[in-house]
PDB file of C-alpha atoms in Angstrom:
ATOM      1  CA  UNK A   1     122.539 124.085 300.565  1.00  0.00           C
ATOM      2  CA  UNK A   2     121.673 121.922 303.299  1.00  0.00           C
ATOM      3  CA  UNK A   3     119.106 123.175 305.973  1.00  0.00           C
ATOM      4  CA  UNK A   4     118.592 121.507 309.088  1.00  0.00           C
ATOM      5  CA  UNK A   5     115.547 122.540 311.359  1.00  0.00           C
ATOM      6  CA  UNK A   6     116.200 122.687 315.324  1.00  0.00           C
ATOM      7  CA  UNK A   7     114.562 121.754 318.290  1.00  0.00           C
ATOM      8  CA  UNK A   8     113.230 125.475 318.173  1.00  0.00           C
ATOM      9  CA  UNK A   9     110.970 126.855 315.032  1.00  0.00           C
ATOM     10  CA  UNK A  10     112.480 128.862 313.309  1.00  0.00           C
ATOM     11  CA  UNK A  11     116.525 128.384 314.518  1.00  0.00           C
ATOM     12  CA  UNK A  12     117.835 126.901 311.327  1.00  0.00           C
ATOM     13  CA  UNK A  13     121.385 125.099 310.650  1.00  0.00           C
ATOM     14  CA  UNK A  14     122.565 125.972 307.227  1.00  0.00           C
ATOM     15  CA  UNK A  15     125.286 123.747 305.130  1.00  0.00           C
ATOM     16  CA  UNK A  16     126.412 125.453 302.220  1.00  0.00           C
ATOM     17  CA  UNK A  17     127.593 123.425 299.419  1.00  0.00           C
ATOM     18  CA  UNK A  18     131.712 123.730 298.831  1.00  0.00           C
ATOM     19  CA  UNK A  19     133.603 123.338 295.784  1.00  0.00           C
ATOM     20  CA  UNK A  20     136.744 122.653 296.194  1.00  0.00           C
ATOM     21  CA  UNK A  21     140.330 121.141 294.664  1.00  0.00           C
ATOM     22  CA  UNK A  22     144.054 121.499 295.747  1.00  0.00           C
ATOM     23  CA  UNK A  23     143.658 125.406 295.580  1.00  0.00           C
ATOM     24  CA  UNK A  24     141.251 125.744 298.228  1.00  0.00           C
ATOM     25  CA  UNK A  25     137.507 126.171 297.825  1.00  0.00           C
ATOM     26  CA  UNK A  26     134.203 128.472 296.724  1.00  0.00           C
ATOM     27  CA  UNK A  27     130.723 128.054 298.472  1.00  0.00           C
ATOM     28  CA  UNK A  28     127.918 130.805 298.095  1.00  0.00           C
ATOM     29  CA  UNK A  29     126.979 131.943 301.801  1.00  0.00           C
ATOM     30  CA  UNK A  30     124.277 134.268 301.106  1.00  0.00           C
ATOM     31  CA  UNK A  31     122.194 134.727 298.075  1.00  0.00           C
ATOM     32  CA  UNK A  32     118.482 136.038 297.833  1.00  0.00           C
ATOM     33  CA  UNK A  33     116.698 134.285 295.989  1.00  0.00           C
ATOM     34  CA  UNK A  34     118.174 130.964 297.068  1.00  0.00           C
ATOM     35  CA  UNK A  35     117.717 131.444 301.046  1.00  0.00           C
ATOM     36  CA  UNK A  36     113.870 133.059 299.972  1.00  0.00           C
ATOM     37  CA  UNK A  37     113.757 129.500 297.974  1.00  0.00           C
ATOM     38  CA  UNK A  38     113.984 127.811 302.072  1.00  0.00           C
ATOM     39  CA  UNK A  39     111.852 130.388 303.378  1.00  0.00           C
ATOM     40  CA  UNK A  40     114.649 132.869 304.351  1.00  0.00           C
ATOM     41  CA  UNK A  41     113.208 136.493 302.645  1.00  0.00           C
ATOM     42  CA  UNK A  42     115.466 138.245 304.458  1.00  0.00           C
ATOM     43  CA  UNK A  43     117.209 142.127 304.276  1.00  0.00           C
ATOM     44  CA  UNK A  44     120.634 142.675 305.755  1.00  0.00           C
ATOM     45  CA  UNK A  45     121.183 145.790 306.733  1.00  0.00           C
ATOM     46  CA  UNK A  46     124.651 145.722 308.888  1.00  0.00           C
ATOM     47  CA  UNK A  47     127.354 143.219 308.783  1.00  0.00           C
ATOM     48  CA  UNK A  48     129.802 142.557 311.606  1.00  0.00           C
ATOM     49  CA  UNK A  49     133.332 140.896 312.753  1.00  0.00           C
ATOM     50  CA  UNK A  50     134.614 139.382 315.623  1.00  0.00           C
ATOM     51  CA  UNK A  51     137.699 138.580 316.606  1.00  0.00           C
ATOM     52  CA  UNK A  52     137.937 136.526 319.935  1.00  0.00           C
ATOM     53  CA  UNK A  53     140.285 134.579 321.595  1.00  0.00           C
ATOM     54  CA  UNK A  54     139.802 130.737 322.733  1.00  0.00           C
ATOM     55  CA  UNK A  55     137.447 130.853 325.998  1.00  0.00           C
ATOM     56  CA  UNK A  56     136.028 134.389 325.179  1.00  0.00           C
ATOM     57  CA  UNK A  57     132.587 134.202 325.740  1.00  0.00           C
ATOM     58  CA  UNK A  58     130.163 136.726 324.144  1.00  0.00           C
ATOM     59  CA  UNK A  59     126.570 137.390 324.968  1.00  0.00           C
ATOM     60  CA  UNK A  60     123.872 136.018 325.628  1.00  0.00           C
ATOM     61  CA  UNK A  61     122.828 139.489 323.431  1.00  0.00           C
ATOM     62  CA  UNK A  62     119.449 140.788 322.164  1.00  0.00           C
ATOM     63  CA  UNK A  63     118.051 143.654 320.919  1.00  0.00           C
ATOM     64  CA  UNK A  64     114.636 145.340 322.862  1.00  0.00           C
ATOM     65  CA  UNK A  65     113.188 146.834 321.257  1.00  0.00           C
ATOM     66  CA  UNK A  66     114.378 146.833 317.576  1.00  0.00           C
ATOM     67  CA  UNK A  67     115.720 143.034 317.536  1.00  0.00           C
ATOM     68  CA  UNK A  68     118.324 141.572 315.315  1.00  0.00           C
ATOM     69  CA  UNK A  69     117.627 138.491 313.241  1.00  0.00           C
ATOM     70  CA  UNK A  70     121.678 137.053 312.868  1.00  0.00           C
ATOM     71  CA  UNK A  71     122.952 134.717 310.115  1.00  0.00           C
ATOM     72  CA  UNK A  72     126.374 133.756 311.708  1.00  0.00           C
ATOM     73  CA  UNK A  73     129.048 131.967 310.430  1.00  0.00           C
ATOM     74  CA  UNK A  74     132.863 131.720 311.571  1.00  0.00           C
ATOM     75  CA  UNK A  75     135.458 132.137 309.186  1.00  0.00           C
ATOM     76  CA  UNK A  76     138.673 130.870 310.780  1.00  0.00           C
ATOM     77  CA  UNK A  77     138.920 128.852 313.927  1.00  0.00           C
ATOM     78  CA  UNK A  78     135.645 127.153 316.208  1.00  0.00           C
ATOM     79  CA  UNK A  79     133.049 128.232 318.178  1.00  0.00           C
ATOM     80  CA  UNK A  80     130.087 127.111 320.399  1.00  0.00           C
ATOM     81  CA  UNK A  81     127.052 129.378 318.805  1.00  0.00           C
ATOM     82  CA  UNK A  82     123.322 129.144 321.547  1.00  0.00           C
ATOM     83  CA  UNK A  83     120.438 130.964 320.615  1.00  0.00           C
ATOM     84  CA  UNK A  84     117.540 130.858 323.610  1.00  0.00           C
ATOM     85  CA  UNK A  85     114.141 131.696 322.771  1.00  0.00           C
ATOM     86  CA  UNK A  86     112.828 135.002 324.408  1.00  0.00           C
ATOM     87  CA  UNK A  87     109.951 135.302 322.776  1.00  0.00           C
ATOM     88  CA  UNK A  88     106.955 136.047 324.691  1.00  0.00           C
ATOM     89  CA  UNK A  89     103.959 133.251 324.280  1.00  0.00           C
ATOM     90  CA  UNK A  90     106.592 130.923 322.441  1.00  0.00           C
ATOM     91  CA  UNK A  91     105.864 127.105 323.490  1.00  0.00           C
ATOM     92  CA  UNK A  92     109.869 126.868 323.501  1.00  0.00           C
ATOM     93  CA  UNK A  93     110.247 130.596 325.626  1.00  0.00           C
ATOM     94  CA  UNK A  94     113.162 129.789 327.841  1.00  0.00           C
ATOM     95  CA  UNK A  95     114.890 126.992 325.850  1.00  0.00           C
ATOM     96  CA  UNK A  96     117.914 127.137 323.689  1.00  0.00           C
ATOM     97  CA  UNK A  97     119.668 125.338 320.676  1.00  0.00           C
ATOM     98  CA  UNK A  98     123.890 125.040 320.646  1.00  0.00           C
ATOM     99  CA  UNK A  99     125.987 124.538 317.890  1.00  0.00           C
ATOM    100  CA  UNK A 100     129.272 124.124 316.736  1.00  0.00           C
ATOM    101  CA  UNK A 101     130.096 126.333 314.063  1.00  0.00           C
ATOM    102  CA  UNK A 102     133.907 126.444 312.281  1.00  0.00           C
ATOM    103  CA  UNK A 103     136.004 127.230 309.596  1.00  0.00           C
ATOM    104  CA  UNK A 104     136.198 123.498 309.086  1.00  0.00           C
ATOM    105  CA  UNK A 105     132.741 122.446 308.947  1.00  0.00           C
ATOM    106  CA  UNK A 106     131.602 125.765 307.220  1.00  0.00           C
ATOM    107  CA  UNK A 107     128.172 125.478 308.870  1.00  0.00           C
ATOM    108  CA  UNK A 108     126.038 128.707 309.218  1.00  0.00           C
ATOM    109  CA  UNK A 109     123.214 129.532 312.049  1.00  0.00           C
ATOM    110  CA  UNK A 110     119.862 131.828 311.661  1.00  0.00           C
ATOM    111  CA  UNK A 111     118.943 133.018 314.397  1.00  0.00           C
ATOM    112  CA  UNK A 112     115.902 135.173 314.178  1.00  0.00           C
ATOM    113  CA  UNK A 113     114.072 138.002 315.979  1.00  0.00           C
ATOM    114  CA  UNK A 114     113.118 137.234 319.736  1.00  0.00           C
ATOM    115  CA  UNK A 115     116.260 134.960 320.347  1.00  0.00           C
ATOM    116  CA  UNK A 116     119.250 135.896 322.855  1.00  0.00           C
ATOM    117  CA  UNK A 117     121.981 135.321 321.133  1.00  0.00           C
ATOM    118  CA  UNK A 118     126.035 134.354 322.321  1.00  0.00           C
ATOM    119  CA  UNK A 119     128.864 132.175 321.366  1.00  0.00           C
ATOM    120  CA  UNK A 120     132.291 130.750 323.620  1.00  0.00           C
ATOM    121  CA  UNK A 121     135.355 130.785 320.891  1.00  0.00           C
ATOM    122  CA  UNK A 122     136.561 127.369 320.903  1.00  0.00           C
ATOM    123  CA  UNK A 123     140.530 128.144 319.421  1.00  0.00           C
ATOM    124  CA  UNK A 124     142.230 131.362 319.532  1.00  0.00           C
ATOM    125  CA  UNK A 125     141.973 133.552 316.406  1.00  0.00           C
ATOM    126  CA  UNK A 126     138.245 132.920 316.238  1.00  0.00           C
ATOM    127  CA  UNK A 127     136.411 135.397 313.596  1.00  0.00           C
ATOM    128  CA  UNK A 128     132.854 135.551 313.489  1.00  0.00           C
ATOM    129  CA  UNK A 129     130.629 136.907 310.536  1.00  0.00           C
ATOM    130  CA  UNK A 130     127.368 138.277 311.665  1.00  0.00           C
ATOM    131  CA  UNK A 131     124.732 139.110 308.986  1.00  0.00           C
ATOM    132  CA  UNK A 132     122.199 141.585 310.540  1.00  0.00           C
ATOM    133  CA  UNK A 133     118.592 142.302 309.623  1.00  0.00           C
ATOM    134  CA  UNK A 134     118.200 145.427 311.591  1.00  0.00           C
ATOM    135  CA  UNK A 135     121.308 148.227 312.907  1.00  0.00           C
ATOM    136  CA  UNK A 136     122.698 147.918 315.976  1.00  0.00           C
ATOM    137  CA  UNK A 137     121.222 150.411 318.799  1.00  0.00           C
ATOM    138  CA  UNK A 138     123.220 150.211 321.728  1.00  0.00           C
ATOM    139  CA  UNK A 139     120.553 151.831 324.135  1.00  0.00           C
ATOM    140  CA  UNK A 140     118.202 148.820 323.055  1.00  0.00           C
ATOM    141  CA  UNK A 141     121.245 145.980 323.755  1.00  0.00           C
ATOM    142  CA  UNK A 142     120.822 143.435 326.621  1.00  0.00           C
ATOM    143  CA  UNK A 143     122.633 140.798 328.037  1.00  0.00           C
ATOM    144  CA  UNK A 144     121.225 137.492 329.824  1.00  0.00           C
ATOM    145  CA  UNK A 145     123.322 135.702 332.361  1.00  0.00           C
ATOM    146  CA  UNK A 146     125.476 133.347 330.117  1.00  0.00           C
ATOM    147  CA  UNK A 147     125.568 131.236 332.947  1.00  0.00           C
ATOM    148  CA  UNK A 148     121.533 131.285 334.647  1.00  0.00           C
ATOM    149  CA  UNK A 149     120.894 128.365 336.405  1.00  0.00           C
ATOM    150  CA  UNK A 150     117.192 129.037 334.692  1.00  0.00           C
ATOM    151  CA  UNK A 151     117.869 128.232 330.952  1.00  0.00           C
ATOM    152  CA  UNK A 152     121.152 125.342 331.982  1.00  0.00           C
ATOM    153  CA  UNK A 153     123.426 126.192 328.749  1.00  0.00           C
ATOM    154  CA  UNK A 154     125.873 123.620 328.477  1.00  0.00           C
ATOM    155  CA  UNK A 155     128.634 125.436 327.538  1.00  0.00           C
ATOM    156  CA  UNK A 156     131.859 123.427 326.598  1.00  0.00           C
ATOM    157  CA  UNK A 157     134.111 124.815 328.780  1.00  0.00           C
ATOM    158  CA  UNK A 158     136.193 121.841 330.126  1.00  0.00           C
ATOM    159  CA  UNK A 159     136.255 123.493 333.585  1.00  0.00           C
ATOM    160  CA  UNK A 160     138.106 126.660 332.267  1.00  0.00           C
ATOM    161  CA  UNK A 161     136.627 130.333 333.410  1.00  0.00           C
ATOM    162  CA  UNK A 162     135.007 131.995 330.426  1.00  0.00           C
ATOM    163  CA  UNK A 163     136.231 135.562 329.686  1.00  0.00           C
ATOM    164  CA  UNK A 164     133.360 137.901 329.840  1.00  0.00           C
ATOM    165  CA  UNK A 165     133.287 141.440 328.785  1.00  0.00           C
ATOM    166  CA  UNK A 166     132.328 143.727 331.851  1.00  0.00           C
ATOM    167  CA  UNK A 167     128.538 143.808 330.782  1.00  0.00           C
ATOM    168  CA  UNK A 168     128.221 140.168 330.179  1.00  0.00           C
ATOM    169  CA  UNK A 169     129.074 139.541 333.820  1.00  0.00           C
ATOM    170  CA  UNK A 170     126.727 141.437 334.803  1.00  0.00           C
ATOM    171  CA  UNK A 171     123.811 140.293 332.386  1.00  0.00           C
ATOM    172  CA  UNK A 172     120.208 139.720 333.845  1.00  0.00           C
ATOM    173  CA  UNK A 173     118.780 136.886 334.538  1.00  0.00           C
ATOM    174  CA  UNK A 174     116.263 134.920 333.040  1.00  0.00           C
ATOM    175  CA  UNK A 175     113.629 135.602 335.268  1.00  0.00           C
ATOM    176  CA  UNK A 176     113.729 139.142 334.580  1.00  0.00           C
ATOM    177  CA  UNK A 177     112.862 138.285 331.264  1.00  0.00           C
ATOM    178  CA  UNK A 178     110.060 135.998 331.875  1.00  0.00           C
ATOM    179  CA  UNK A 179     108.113 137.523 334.548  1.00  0.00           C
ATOM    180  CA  UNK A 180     108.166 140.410 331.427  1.00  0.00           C
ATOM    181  CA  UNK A 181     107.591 137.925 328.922  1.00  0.00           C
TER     182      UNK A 181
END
């Protein structure tokens, strides 16, 4: 496994190795011992699914109180996966880390506690594997503006509208968060 740091402690890229031949291909993408090896101890409690269309965009979700650490991988199709620090006192509080994650390239993204979280599916059919470390609580869900002028996420849209669920249009902004913070 290949593990690339971030701009941001703690956000981690994660290239698992892939056997393959003319029948297709293996590749471990989660194992214990071997992410505790990389400093990854982690307990997954909940798994998820996604399904999402190309230019659905999902999030920017966290958790308050009770947050989610993610692993997140996608399965079939492309995506553009940002994580943006929320994490009160952090010297990188308000700045975020984007990445392309695909069937193709098979890359994975940790994304731990105090981190918004969304992605904008690239191609239609996109499924997205979240690995949770704590259940979800949907009293305790948020949503940050996808689109706050504040944190300047450069989202690949190629001047297309994102589709937003109803409370993603309507997530707070980022200033909400750090006059908190």
């Amino acid at each position: 496994m290949n593990v690339i740091e971030t701009a941001i402690a703690g956000l981690l890229i994660l290239e698992p190795t892939a056997y393959g031949d003319d029948r297709g291909f293996f590749l471990e993408s989660w194992n214990r011992r071997r992410f505790a090896d990389f400093g990854l101890d982690l307990e997954f409690v909940q798994d998820n699914h996604s399904r999402s269309a190309a230019g659905v965009l999902r999030g920017l979700h966290f958790q308050d109180p009770n947050p989610q650490g993610k692993l997140v991988r996608v399965v079939n199709g492309r995506a553009w996966d940002v994580a943006v620090d929320i994490r009160a006192g952090s010297a990188t509080f308000g700045k975020w880390v984007g990445v392309e994650l695909s069937a193709t390239n098979k890359r994975m993204f940790w994304v731990p506690d105090g981190f918004a979280h969304g992605f904008l599916a690239l191609e239609d059919d996109t499924d997205f594997l979240y690995k949770c470390t704590s259940y979800f609580e949907p009293a305790n869900e948020h949503s940050l503006q996808w689109n706050d002028p504040i944190l300047g996420i450069d989202w690949p849209l190629d001047g297309l509208e994102p589709q937003l669920s109803g409370r993603d249009r309507v997530g707070m902004p980022f200033a909400a968060i750090a006059t908190v913070a």
